[in-house]
mmCIF file with all atom_site columns, C-alpha atoms in Angstrom:
data_model
loop_
_atom_site.group_PDB
_atom_site.id
_atom_site.type_symbol
_atom_site.label_atom_id
_atom_site.label_alt_id
_atom_site.label_comp_id
_atom_site.label_asym_id
_atom_site.label_entity_id
_atom_site.label_seq_id
_atom_site.pdbx_PDB_ins_code
_atom_site.Cartn_x
_atom_site.Cartn_y
_atom_site.Cartn_z
_atom_site.occupancy
_atom_site.B_iso_or_equiv
_atom_site.pdbx_formal_charge
_atom_site.auth_seq_id
_atom_site.auth_comp_id
_atom_site.auth_asym_id
_atom_site.auth_atom_id
_atom_site.pdbx_PDB_model_num
ATOM 1   C CA . ASP A 1 1   ? -40.220 -22.481 8.604  1.00 0.00 ? 1   ASP A CA 1
ATOM 2   C CA . ALA A 1 2   ? -41.372 -20.106 11.592 1.00 0.00 ? 2   ALA A CA 1
ATOM 3   C CA . GLY A 1 3   ? -38.778 -17.190 12.049 1.00 0.00 ? 3   GLY A CA 1
ATOM 4   C CA . ILE A 1 4   ? -37.362 -18.117 15.646 1.00 0.00 ? 4   ILE A CA 1
ATOM 5   C CA . THR A 1 5   ? -34.034 -17.750 16.575 1.00 0.00 ? 5   THR A CA 1
ATOM 6   C CA . GLN A 1 6   ? -32.621 -18.513 20.106 1.00 0.00 ? 6   GLN A CA 1
ATOM 7   C CA . SER A 1 7   ? -29.360 -17.065 21.491 1.00 0.00 ? 7   SER A CA 1
ATOM 8   C CA . PRO A 1 8   ? -26.702 -18.321 22.360 1.00 0.00 ? 8   PRO A CA 1
ATOM 9   C CA . ARG A 1 9   ? -26.860 -21.577 20.546 1.00 0.00 ? 9   ARG A CA 1
ATOM 10  C CA . HIS A 1 10  ? -24.501 -23.057 22.967 1.00 0.00 ? 10  HIS A CA 1
ATOM 11  C CA . LYS A 1 11  ? -22.750 -22.120 26.615 1.00 0.00 ? 11  LYS A CA 1
ATOM 12  C CA . VAL A 1 12  ? -20.615 -23.356 28.913 1.00 0.00 ? 12  VAL A CA 1
ATOM 13  C CA . THR A 1 13  ? -20.867 -21.614 32.641 1.00 0.00 ? 13  THR A CA 1
ATOM 14  C CA . GLU A 1 14  ? -20.067 -22.612 35.539 1.00 0.00 ? 14  GLU A CA 1
ATOM 15  C CA . THR A 1 15  ? -22.358 -23.356 39.006 1.00 0.00 ? 15  THR A CA 1
ATOM 16  C CA . GLY A 1 16  ? -23.676 -20.050 40.740 1.00 0.00 ? 16  GLY A CA 1
ATOM 17  C CA . THR A 1 17  ? -23.447 -17.785 37.668 1.00 0.00 ? 17  THR A CA 1
ATOM 18  C CA . PRO A 1 18  ? -26.542 -16.089 36.044 1.00 0.00 ? 18  PRO A CA 1
ATOM 19  C CA . VAL A 1 19  ? -27.512 -17.002 32.646 1.00 0.00 ? 19  VAL A CA 1
ATOM 20  C CA . THR A 1 20  ? -29.956 -15.615 30.365 1.00 0.00 ? 20  THR A CA 1
ATOM 21  C CA . LEU A 1 21  ? -31.322 -17.019 27.165 1.00 0.00 ? 21  LEU A CA 1
ATOM 22  C CA . ARG A 1 22  ? -32.818 -15.270 24.570 1.00 0.00 ? 22  ARG A CA 1
ATOM 23  C CA . CYS A 1 23  ? -35.905 -16.130 22.162 1.00 0.00 ? 23  CYS A CA 1
ATOM 24  C CA . HIS A 1 24  ? -36.424 -13.824 19.356 1.00 0.00 ? 24  HIS A CA 1
ATOM 25  C CA . GLN A 1 25  ? -39.097 -14.082 16.921 1.00 0.00 ? 25  GLN A CA 1
ATOM 26  C CA . THR A 1 26  ? -40.619 -11.936 13.991 1.00 0.00 ? 26  THR A CA 1
ATOM 27  C CA . GLU A 1 27  ? -44.338 -14.031 13.249 1.00 0.00 ? 27  GLU A CA 1
ATOM 28  C CA . ASN A 1 28  ? -45.865 -11.357 15.938 1.00 0.00 ? 28  ASN A CA 1
ATOM 29  C CA . HIS A 1 29  ? -47.056 -14.475 17.473 1.00 0.00 ? 29  HIS A CA 1
ATOM 30  C CA . ARG A 1 30  ? -48.746 -13.989 21.073 1.00 0.00 ? 30  ARG A CA 1
ATOM 31  C CA . TYR A 1 31  ? -47.678 -17.370 22.818 1.00 0.00 ? 31  TYR A CA 1
ATOM 32  C CA . MET A 1 32  ? -44.272 -18.038 23.718 1.00 0.00 ? 32  MET A CA 1
ATOM 33  C CA . TYR A 1 33  ? -43.158 -20.831 25.662 1.00 0.00 ? 33  TYR A CA 1
ATOM 34  C CA . TRP A 1 34  ? -39.684 -22.389 27.385 1.00 0.00 ? 34  TRP A CA 1
ATOM 35  C CA . TYR A 1 35  ? -39.010 -25.925 27.270 1.00 0.00 ? 35  TYR A CA 1
ATOM 36  C CA . ARG A 1 36  ? -36.463 -27.525 28.442 1.00 0.00 ? 36  ARG A CA 1
ATOM 37  C CA . GLN A 1 37  ? -35.169 -31.158 27.187 1.00 0.00 ? 37  GLN A CA 1
ATOM 38  C CA . ASP A 1 38  ? -33.309 -33.946 29.023 1.00 0.00 ? 38  ASP A CA 1
ATOM 39  C CA . PRO A 1 39  ? -32.729 -37.792 28.083 1.00 0.00 ? 39  PRO A CA 1
ATOM 40  C CA . GLY A 1 40  ? -35.636 -40.085 29.410 1.00 0.00 ? 40  GLY A CA 1
ATOM 41  C CA . HIS A 1 41  ? -38.034 -36.967 30.162 1.00 0.00 ? 41  HIS A CA 1
ATOM 42  C CA . GLY A 1 42  ? -39.029 -35.775 26.365 1.00 0.00 ? 42  GLY A CA 1
ATOM 43  C CA . LEU A 1 43  ? -39.779 -31.864 26.477 1.00 0.00 ? 43  LEU A CA 1
ATOM 44  C CA . ARG A 1 44  ? -40.793 -30.353 29.436 1.00 0.00 ? 44  ARG A CA 1
ATOM 45  C CA . LEU A 1 45  ? -42.469 -26.634 29.731 1.00 0.00 ? 45  LEU A CA 1
ATOM 46  C CA . ILE A 1 46  ? -40.984 -24.566 32.183 1.00 0.00 ? 46  ILE A CA 1
ATOM 47  C CA . HIS A 1 47  ? -42.548 -20.959 31.479 1.00 0.00 ? 47  HIS A CA 1
ATOM 48  C CA . TYR A 1 48  ? -44.652 -19.745 29.124 1.00 0.00 ? 48  TYR A CA 1
ATOM 49  C CA . SER A 1 49  ? -46.132 -16.510 28.271 1.00 0.00 ? 49  SER A CA 1
ATOM 50  C CA . TYR A 1 50  ? -49.568 -15.180 26.664 1.00 0.00 ? 50  TYR A CA 1
ATOM 51  C CA . GLY A 1 51  ? -48.407 -11.495 25.997 1.00 0.00 ? 51  GLY A CA 1
ATOM 52  C CA . VAL A 1 52  ? -46.228 -8.974  27.080 1.00 0.00 ? 52  VAL A CA 1
ATOM 53  C CA . LYS A 1 53  ? -45.773 -8.933  30.761 1.00 0.00 ? 53  LYS A CA 1
ATOM 54  C CA . ASP A 1 54  ? -48.246 -11.806 31.014 1.00 0.00 ? 54  ASP A CA 1
ATOM 55  C CA . THR A 1 55  ? -46.034 -14.866 31.886 1.00 0.00 ? 55  THR A CA 1
ATOM 56  C CA . ASP A 1 56  ? -47.289 -18.277 33.908 1.00 0.00 ? 56  ASP A CA 1
ATOM 57  C CA . LYS A 1 57  ? -44.829 -21.220 35.183 1.00 0.00 ? 57  LYS A CA 1
ATOM 58  C CA . GLY A 1 58  ? -45.123 -24.723 33.874 1.00 0.00 ? 58  GLY A CA 1
ATOM 59  C CA . GLU A 1 59  ? -44.238 -28.000 35.262 1.00 0.00 ? 59  GLU A CA 1
ATOM 60  C CA . VAL A 1 60  ? -40.520 -27.396 36.025 1.00 0.00 ? 60  VAL A CA 1
ATOM 61  C CA . SER A 1 61  ? -40.401 -23.700 37.171 1.00 0.00 ? 61  SER A CA 1
ATOM 62  C CA . ASP A 1 62  ? -37.829 -23.527 39.813 1.00 0.00 ? 62  ASP A CA 1
ATOM 63  C CA . GLY A 1 63  ? -34.422 -22.085 39.611 1.00 0.00 ? 63  GLY A CA 1
ATOM 64  C CA . TYR A 1 64  ? -35.977 -20.023 36.608 1.00 0.00 ? 64  TYR A CA 1
ATOM 65  C CA . SER A 1 65  ? -37.737 -16.830 35.813 1.00 0.00 ? 65  SER A CA 1
ATOM 66  C CA . VAL A 1 66  ? -38.598 -15.017 32.706 1.00 0.00 ? 66  VAL A CA 1
ATOM 67  C CA . SER A 1 67  ? -39.752 -11.757 31.206 1.00 0.00 ? 67  SER A CA 1
ATOM 68  C CA . ARG A 1 68  ? -41.512 -10.632 27.924 1.00 0.00 ? 68  ARG A CA 1
ATOM 69  C CA . SER A 1 69  ? -41.358 -6.849  27.787 1.00 0.00 ? 69  SER A CA 1
ATOM 70  C CA . LYS A 1 70  ? -41.388 -7.312  23.509 1.00 0.00 ? 70  LYS A CA 1
ATOM 71  C CA . THR A 1 71  ? -43.974 -9.361  21.778 1.00 0.00 ? 71  THR A CA 1
ATOM 72  C CA . GLU A 1 72  ? -40.830 -10.608 19.816 1.00 0.00 ? 72  GLU A CA 1
ATOM 73  C CA . ASP A 1 73  ? -38.302 -11.510 22.768 1.00 0.00 ? 73  ASP A CA 1
ATOM 74  C CA . PHE A 1 74  ? -38.951 -14.224 25.254 1.00 0.00 ? 74  PHE A CA 1
ATOM 75  C CA . LEU A 1 75  ? -36.034 -13.852 28.038 1.00 0.00 ? 75  LEU A CA 1
ATOM 76  C CA . LEU A 1 76  ? -35.201 -16.986 30.322 1.00 0.00 ? 76  LEU A CA 1
ATOM 77  C CA . THR A 1 77  ? -33.107 -16.384 33.160 1.00 0.00 ? 77  THR A CA 1
ATOM 78  C CA . LEU A 1 78  ? -30.969 -18.964 35.550 1.00 0.00 ? 78  LEU A CA 1
ATOM 79  C CA . GLU A 1 79  ? -30.390 -16.889 38.460 1.00 0.00 ? 79  GLU A CA 1
ATOM 80  C CA . SER A 1 80  ? -27.689 -19.064 39.754 1.00 0.00 ? 80  SER A CA 1
ATOM 81  C CA . ALA A 1 81  ? -26.974 -21.875 37.541 1.00 0.00 ? 81  ALA A CA 1
ATOM 82  C CA . THR A 1 82  ? -26.916 -25.110 39.238 1.00 0.00 ? 82  THR A CA 1
ATOM 83  C CA . SER A 1 83  ? -25.393 -28.773 37.438 1.00 0.00 ? 83  SER A CA 1
ATOM 84  C CA . SER A 1 84  ? -29.146 -29.987 37.109 1.00 0.00 ? 84  SER A CA 1
ATOM 85  C CA . GLN A 1 85  ? -29.764 -27.533 34.658 1.00 0.00 ? 85  GLN A CA 1
ATOM 86  C CA . THR A 1 86  ? -27.479 -28.818 32.345 1.00 0.00 ? 86  THR A CA 1
ATOM 87  C CA . SER A 1 87  ? -29.771 -29.399 29.164 1.00 0.00 ? 87  SER A CA 1
ATOM 88  C CA . VAL A 1 88  ? -30.994 -28.291 25.887 1.00 0.00 ? 88  VAL A CA 1
ATOM 89  C CA . TYR A 1 89  ? -33.531 -25.347 26.196 1.00 0.00 ? 89  TYR A CA 1
ATOM 90  C CA . PHE A 1 90  ? -35.714 -24.559 23.371 1.00 0.00 ? 90  PHE A CA 1
ATOM 91  C CA . CYS A 1 91  ? -37.836 -21.839 22.982 1.00 0.00 ? 91  CYS A CA 1
ATOM 92  C CA . ALA A 1 92  ? -41.642 -22.122 21.074 1.00 0.00 ? 92  ALA A CA 1
ATOM 93  C CA . ILE A 1 93  ? -44.127 -19.828 19.811 1.00 0.00 ? 93  ILE A CA 1
ATOM 94  C CA . SER A 1 94  ? -48.201 -20.127 18.922 1.00 0.00 ? 94  SER A CA 1
ATOM 95  C CA . ASP A 1 95  ? -50.643 -17.444 17.527 1.00 0.00 ? 95  ASP A CA 1
ATOM 96  C CA . SER A 1 96  ? -53.380 -20.070 18.656 1.00 0.00 ? 96  SER A CA 1
ATOM 97  C CA . ARG A 1 97  ? -54.303 -20.738 22.462 1.00 0.00 ? 97  ARG A CA 1
ATOM 98  C CA . ALA A 1 98  ? -57.268 -23.281 21.252 1.00 0.00 ? 98  ALA A CA 1
ATOM 99  C CA . THR A 1 99  ? -54.980 -25.567 18.868 1.00 0.00 ? 99  THR A CA 1
ATOM 100 C CA . SER A 1 100 ? -51.707 -25.614 20.616 1.00 0.00 ? 100 SER A CA 1
ATOM 101 C CA . GLU A 1 101 ? -49.938 -25.988 17.491 1.00 0.00 ? 101 GLU A CA 1
ATOM 102 C CA . GLN A 1 102 ? -46.499 -24.624 18.590 1.00 0.00 ? 102 GLN A CA 1
ATOM 103 C CA . TYR A 1 103 ? -43.362 -24.152 16.294 1.00 0.00 ? 103 TYR A CA 1
ATOM 104 C CA . PHE A 1 104 ? -39.559 -24.357 18.257 1.00 0.00 ? 104 PHE A CA 1
ATOM 105 C CA . GLY A 1 105 ? -36.552 -22.488 17.828 1.00 0.00 ? 105 GLY A CA 1
ATOM 106 C CA . PRO A 1 106 ? -33.342 -24.513 16.938 1.00 0.00 ? 106 PRO A CA 1
ATOM 107 C CA . GLY A 1 107 ? -32.879 -24.970 20.921 1.00 0.00 ? 107 GLY A CA 1
ATOM 108 C CA . THR A 1 108 ? -29.662 -24.106 23.449 1.00 0.00 ? 108 THR A CA 1
ATOM 109 C CA . ARG A 1 109 ? -27.616 -26.128 24.497 1.00 0.00 ? 109 ARG A CA 1
ATOM 110 C CA . LEU A 1 110 ? -26.087 -25.297 28.147 1.00 0.00 ? 110 LEU A CA 1
ATOM 111 C CA . THR A 1 111 ? -23.886 -26.989 30.354 1.00 0.00 ? 111 THR A CA 1
ATOM 112 C CA . VAL A 1 112 ? -22.977 -25.744 33.851 1.00 0.00 ? 112 VAL A CA 1
ATOM 113 C CA . THR A 1 113 ? -19.809 -27.083 35.001 1.00 0.00 ? 113 THR A CA 1
ATOM 114 C CA . ALA B 2 1   ? -52.678 -34.985 35.801 1.00 0.00 ? 1   ALA B CA 1
ATOM 115 C CA . GLN B 2 2   ? -52.191 -35.727 32.094 1.00 0.00 ? 2   GLN B CA 1
ATOM 116 C CA . THR B 2 3   ? -49.440 -37.938 30.966 1.00 0.00 ? 3   THR B CA 1
ATOM 117 C CA . VAL B 2 4   ? -48.120 -38.954 27.889 1.00 0.00 ? 4   VAL B CA 1
ATOM 118 C CA . THR B 2 5   ? -46.362 -42.413 27.523 1.00 0.00 ? 5   THR B CA 1
ATOM 119 C CA . GLN B 2 6   ? -44.159 -43.878 24.559 1.00 0.00 ? 6   GLN B CA 1
ATOM 120 C CA . SER B 2 7   ? -43.305 -47.386 25.775 1.00 0.00 ? 7   SER B CA 1
ATOM 121 C CA . GLN B 2 8   ? -40.824 -47.831 22.758 1.00 0.00 ? 8   GLN B CA 1
ATOM 122 C CA . PRO B 2 9   ? -37.536 -46.250 23.487 1.00 0.00 ? 9   PRO B CA 1
ATOM 123 C CA . GLU B 2 10  ? -36.450 -47.468 20.071 1.00 0.00 ? 10  GLU B CA 1
ATOM 124 C CA . MET B 2 11  ? -37.623 -48.775 16.747 1.00 0.00 ? 11  MET B CA 1
ATOM 125 C CA . SER B 2 12  ? -36.141 -49.771 13.459 1.00 0.00 ? 12  SER B CA 1
ATOM 126 C CA . VAL B 2 13  ? -37.330 -49.969 9.963  1.00 0.00 ? 13  VAL B CA 1
ATOM 127 C CA . GLN B 2 14  ? -36.381 -51.174 6.689  1.00 0.00 ? 14  GLN B CA 1
ATOM 128 C CA . GLU B 2 15  ? -36.460 -48.487 3.827  1.00 0.00 ? 15  GLU B CA 1
ATOM 129 C CA . ALA B 2 16  ? -39.497 -48.473 1.626  1.00 0.00 ? 16  ALA B CA 1
ATOM 130 C CA . GLU B 2 17  ? -41.545 -50.740 4.755  1.00 0.00 ? 17  GLU B CA 1
ATOM 131 C CA . THR B 2 18  ? -44.354 -49.415 7.563  1.00 0.00 ? 18  THR B CA 1
ATOM 132 C CA . VAL B 2 19  ? -43.319 -48.653 10.529 1.00 0.00 ? 19  VAL B CA 1
ATOM 133 C CA . THR B 2 20  ? -46.153 -47.550 13.590 1.00 0.00 ? 20  THR B CA 1
ATOM 134 C CA . LEU B 2 21  ? -44.884 -45.871 16.758 1.00 0.00 ? 21  LEU B CA 1
ATOM 135 C CA . SER B 2 22  ? -47.284 -46.372 19.597 1.00 0.00 ? 22  SER B CA 1
ATOM 136 C CA . CYS B 2 23  ? -48.183 -43.571 22.112 1.00 0.00 ? 23  CYS B CA 1
ATOM 137 C CA . THR B 2 24  ? -50.736 -43.850 25.126 1.00 0.00 ? 24  THR B CA 1
ATOM 138 C CA . TYR B 2 25  ? -52.179 -41.022 27.492 1.00 0.00 ? 25  TYR B CA 1
ATOM 139 C CA . ASP B 2 26  ? -53.677 -40.145 30.601 1.00 0.00 ? 26  ASP B CA 1
ATOM 140 C CA . THR B 2 27  ? -56.439 -37.262 30.767 1.00 0.00 ? 27  THR B CA 1
ATOM 141 C CA . SER B 2 28  ? -60.210 -36.664 31.912 1.00 0.00 ? 28  SER B CA 1
ATOM 142 C CA . GLU B 2 29  ? -60.706 -34.006 29.399 1.00 0.00 ? 29  GLU B CA 1
ATOM 143 C CA . SER B 2 30  ? -63.094 -34.604 26.644 1.00 0.00 ? 30  SER B CA 1
ATOM 144 C CA . ASP B 2 31  ? -61.399 -31.956 23.881 1.00 0.00 ? 31  ASP B CA 1
ATOM 145 C CA . TYR B 2 32  ? -57.649 -31.975 23.414 1.00 0.00 ? 32  TYR B CA 1
ATOM 146 C CA . TYR B 2 33  ? -55.097 -31.838 20.949 1.00 0.00 ? 33  TYR B CA 1
ATOM 147 C CA . LEU B 2 34  ? -52.588 -34.794 20.167 1.00 0.00 ? 34  LEU B CA 1
ATOM 148 C CA . PHE B 2 35  ? -49.264 -34.149 17.975 1.00 0.00 ? 35  PHE B CA 1
ATOM 149 C CA . TRP B 2 36  ? -46.364 -35.669 16.642 1.00 0.00 ? 36  TRP B CA 1
ATOM 150 C CA . TYR B 2 37  ? -42.999 -33.994 16.966 1.00 0.00 ? 37  TYR B CA 1
ATOM 151 C CA . LYS B 2 38  ? -40.018 -35.221 14.666 1.00 0.00 ? 38  LYS B CA 1
ATOM 152 C CA . GLN B 2 39  ? -36.571 -34.226 15.735 1.00 0.00 ? 39  GLN B CA 1
ATOM 153 C CA . PRO B 2 40  ? -33.792 -35.396 13.739 1.00 0.00 ? 40  PRO B CA 1
ATOM 154 C CA . PRO B 2 41  ? -30.003 -35.220 14.204 1.00 0.00 ? 41  PRO B CA 1
ATOM 155 C CA . SER B 2 42  ? -30.347 -31.318 14.076 1.00 0.00 ? 42  SER B CA 1
ATOM 156 C CA . ARG B 2 43  ? -32.443 -31.227 17.014 1.00 0.00 ? 43  ARG B CA 1
ATOM 157 C CA . GLN B 2 44  ? -34.833 -29.049 15.242 1.00 0.00 ? 44  GLN B CA 1
ATOM 158 C CA . MET B 2 45  ? -38.444 -30.130 16.425 1.00 0.00 ? 45  MET B CA 1
ATOM 159 C CA . ILE B 2 46  ? -40.540 -30.428 13.209 1.00 0.00 ? 46  ILE B CA 1
ATOM 160 C CA . LEU B 2 47  ? -44.771 -31.074 13.797 1.00 0.00 ? 47  LEU B CA 1
ATOM 161 C CA . VAL B 2 48  ? -45.485 -34.074 11.521 1.00 0.00 ? 48  VAL B CA 1
ATOM 162 C CA . ILE B 2 49  ? -49.005 -34.469 12.425 1.00 0.00 ? 49  ILE B CA 1
ATOM 163 C CA . ARG B 2 50  ? -51.993 -33.108 14.617 1.00 0.00 ? 50  ARG B CA 1
ATOM 164 C CA . GLN B 2 51  ? -55.317 -34.711 15.693 1.00 0.00 ? 51  GLN B CA 1
ATOM 165 C CA . GLU B 2 52  ? -58.106 -32.902 17.134 1.00 0.00 ? 52  GLU B CA 1
ATOM 166 C CA . ALA B 2 53  ? -59.857 -34.868 19.714 1.00 0.00 ? 53  ALA B CA 1
ATOM 167 C CA . TYR B 2 54  ? -63.683 -34.184 18.846 1.00 0.00 ? 54  TYR B CA 1
ATOM 168 C CA . LYS B 2 55  ? -62.757 -35.661 15.242 1.00 0.00 ? 55  LYS B CA 1
ATOM 169 C CA . GLN B 2 56  ? -63.231 -39.014 14.824 1.00 0.00 ? 56  GLN B CA 1
ATOM 170 C CA . GLN B 2 57  ? -61.583 -39.273 11.583 1.00 0.00 ? 57  GLN B CA 1
ATOM 171 C CA . ASN B 2 58  ? -57.701 -39.718 11.728 1.00 0.00 ? 58  ASN B CA 1
ATOM 172 C CA . ALA B 2 59  ? -55.186 -37.199 10.553 1.00 0.00 ? 59  ALA B CA 1
ATOM 173 C CA . THR B 2 60  ? -53.160 -37.986 7.752  1.00 0.00 ? 60  THR B CA 1
ATOM 174 C CA . GLU B 2 61  ? -50.310 -35.996 6.262  1.00 0.00 ? 61  GLU B CA 1
ATOM 175 C CA . ASN B 2 62  ? -48.795 -37.803 3.059  1.00 0.00 ? 62  ASN B CA 1
ATOM 176 C CA . ARG B 2 63  ? -47.037 -40.781 4.205  1.00 0.00 ? 63  ARG B CA 1
ATOM 177 C CA . PHE B 2 64  ? -48.095 -40.064 7.751  1.00 0.00 ? 64  PHE B CA 1
ATOM 178 C CA . SER B 2 65  ? -51.198 -41.108 9.573  1.00 0.00 ? 65  SER B CA 1
ATOM 179 C CA . VAL B 2 66  ? -52.344 -41.842 13.225 1.00 0.00 ? 66  VAL B CA 1
ATOM 180 C CA . ASN B 2 67  ? -54.494 -44.205 14.270 1.00 0.00 ? 67  ASN B CA 1
ATOM 181 C CA . PHE B 2 68  ? -56.276 -42.269 17.160 1.00 0.00 ? 68  PHE B CA 1
ATOM 182 C CA . GLN B 2 69  ? -58.521 -44.722 19.680 1.00 0.00 ? 69  GLN B CA 1
ATOM 183 C CA . LYS B 2 70  ? -60.111 -42.262 22.239 1.00 0.00 ? 70  LYS B CA 1
ATOM 184 C CA . ALA B 2 71  ? -61.869 -44.803 24.538 1.00 0.00 ? 71  ALA B CA 1
ATOM 185 C CA . ALA B 2 72  ? -58.563 -46.379 24.725 1.00 0.00 ? 72  ALA B CA 1
ATOM 186 C CA . LYS B 2 73  ? -56.509 -43.315 24.753 1.00 0.00 ? 73  LYS B CA 1
ATOM 187 C CA . SER B 2 74  ? -54.386 -44.366 22.305 1.00 0.00 ? 74  SER B CA 1
ATOM 188 C CA . PHE B 2 75  ? -52.629 -42.292 19.583 1.00 0.00 ? 75  PHE B CA 1
ATOM 189 C CA . SER B 2 76  ? -50.127 -44.058 17.076 1.00 0.00 ? 76  SER B CA 1
ATOM 190 C CA . LEU B 2 77  ? -48.187 -42.628 14.105 1.00 0.00 ? 77  LEU B CA 1
ATOM 191 C CA . LYS B 2 78  ? -47.712 -44.663 10.903 1.00 0.00 ? 78  LYS B CA 1
ATOM 192 C CA . ILE B 2 79  ? -45.112 -43.986 8.667  1.00 0.00 ? 79  ILE B CA 1
ATOM 193 C CA . SER B 2 80  ? -45.423 -45.930 4.884  1.00 0.00 ? 80  SER B CA 1
ATOM 194 C CA . ASP B 2 81  ? -43.028 -46.211 2.607  1.00 0.00 ? 81  ASP B CA 1
ATOM 195 C CA . SER B 2 82  ? -40.082 -45.387 5.361  1.00 0.00 ? 82  SER B CA 1
ATOM 196 C CA . GLN B 2 83  ? -37.066 -43.141 3.668  1.00 0.00 ? 83  GLN B CA 1
ATOM 197 C CA . LEU B 2 84  ? -33.669 -42.440 5.248  1.00 0.00 ? 84  LEU B CA 1
ATOM 198 C CA . GLY B 2 85  ? -34.612 -39.085 6.156  1.00 0.00 ? 85  GLY B CA 1
ATOM 199 C CA . ASP B 2 86  ? -37.460 -40.124 8.364  1.00 0.00 ? 86  ASP B CA 1
ATOM 200 C CA . ALA B 2 87  ? -34.620 -41.001 11.073 1.00 0.00 ? 87  ALA B CA 1
ATOM 201 C CA . ALA B 2 88  ? -35.421 -39.254 14.139 1.00 0.00 ? 88  ALA B CA 1
ATOM 202 C CA . MET B 2 89  ? -36.602 -39.128 17.807 1.00 0.00 ? 89  MET B CA 1
ATOM 203 C CA . TYR B 2 90  ? -40.236 -38.966 17.634 1.00 0.00 ? 90  TYR B CA 1
ATOM 204 C CA . PHE B 2 91  ? -42.442 -37.267 20.274 1.00 0.00 ? 91  PHE B CA 1
ATOM 205 C CA . CYS B 2 92  ? -45.920 -37.650 20.767 1.00 0.00 ? 92  CYS B CA 1
ATOM 206 C CA . ALA B 2 93  ? -47.500 -34.952 22.944 1.00 0.00 ? 93  ALA B CA 1
ATOM 207 C CA . TYR B 2 94  ? -50.510 -33.631 24.558 1.00 0.00 ? 94  TYR B CA 1
ATOM 208 C CA . SER B 2 95  ? -52.644 -30.200 25.174 1.00 0.00 ? 95  SER B CA 1
ATOM 209 C CA . LYS B 2 96  ? -55.638 -29.642 26.319 1.00 0.00 ? 96  LYS B CA 1
ATOM 210 C CA . TYR B 2 97  ? -58.138 -27.857 24.239 1.00 0.00 ? 97  TYR B CA 1
ATOM 211 C CA . ASN B 2 98  ? -57.883 -23.987 25.102 1.00 0.00 ? 98  ASN B CA 1
ATOM 212 C CA . GLN B 2 99  ? -55.436 -23.894 27.874 1.00 0.00 ? 99  GLN B CA 1
ATOM 213 C CA . GLY B 2 100 ? -52.664 -21.784 25.911 1.00 0.00 ? 100 GLY B CA 1
ATOM 214 C CA . GLY B 2 101 ? -51.233 -24.684 24.360 1.00 0.00 ? 101 GLY B CA 1
ATOM 215 C CA . LYS B 2 102 ? -49.266 -26.090 27.070 1.00 0.00 ? 102 LYS B CA 1
ATOM 216 C CA . LEU B 2 103 ? -47.723 -29.221 25.514 1.00 0.00 ? 103 LEU B CA 1
ATOM 217 C CA . ILE B 2 104 ? -46.922 -32.356 27.674 1.00 0.00 ? 104 ILE B CA 1
ATOM 218 C CA . PHE B 2 105 ? -44.500 -34.617 25.928 1.00 0.00 ? 105 PHE B CA 1
ATOM 219 C CA . GLY B 2 106 ? -43.770 -38.632 25.855 1.00 0.00 ? 106 GLY B CA 1
ATOM 220 C CA . GLN B 2 107 ? -40.261 -39.902 26.638 1.00 0.00 ? 107 GLN B CA 1
ATOM 221 C CA . GLY B 2 108 ? -39.625 -40.024 22.808 1.00 0.00 ? 108 GLY B CA 1
ATOM 222 C CA . THR B 2 109 ? -38.837 -43.097 20.438 1.00 0.00 ? 109 THR B CA 1
ATOM 223 C CA . GLU B 2 110 ? -35.855 -43.032 18.396 1.00 0.00 ? 110 GLU B CA 1
ATOM 224 C CA . LEU B 2 111 ? -36.559 -44.119 14.807 1.00 0.00 ? 111 LEU B CA 1
ATOM 225 C CA . SER B 2 112 ? -33.345 -45.635 12.820 1.00 0.00 ? 112 SER B CA 1
ATOM 226 C CA . VAL B 2 113 ? -33.979 -46.605 8.932  1.00 0.00 ? 113 VAL B CA 1
ATOM 227 C CA . LYS B 2 114 ? -31.903 -49.535 7.566  1.00 0.00 ? 114 LYS B CA 1
ATOM 228 C CA . PRO B 2 115 ? -31.047 -48.883 3.819  1.00 0.00 ? 115 PRO B CA 1
#
């Protein structure tokens, strides 16, 4: 299995509070991604990174920001959490821009009350 | 915009039998990749199989095979000799070639396997 960890694995927070989720990889892969999974929607891309300090928006980026200061870490921040951001968040990595083959972390379940 | 549709929210199969999960997609691109991912109750996303659009030959991985119909934009997954461990949510996904790996997922099909 690819070396990908996510922290925390579970979090409950209140509306309006900032939240940061961390994705850490030991594979030295260039590309990293954040997805959210909601019932009936599959997984949807939030943000992605194609290198240190190189990030771009995905399909559902509103309300989220990301940072990547090191190859191994990709942070997802909810500046002011809302109930609509209650979801399961997955990080993924890839070493190929061309083939798109991605490997996923274990996921973080976030509940915003 | 590209879309991926899985029209079967739930499927069921008897152990040792064969089941086919359907997926259709919409794209104007000629070069792209298609994937099937498995998500068991552990929630871990596991890559099952990958198909390159430029290849006419259908991909196969042990008991898993695909039926890729490019003109019809159809990409079904066949699971042969189903096992209890195959019970999971299955997602079909699309990615445009050389686009930095941005995956577009279908809604998923939940497969149950009856002993």
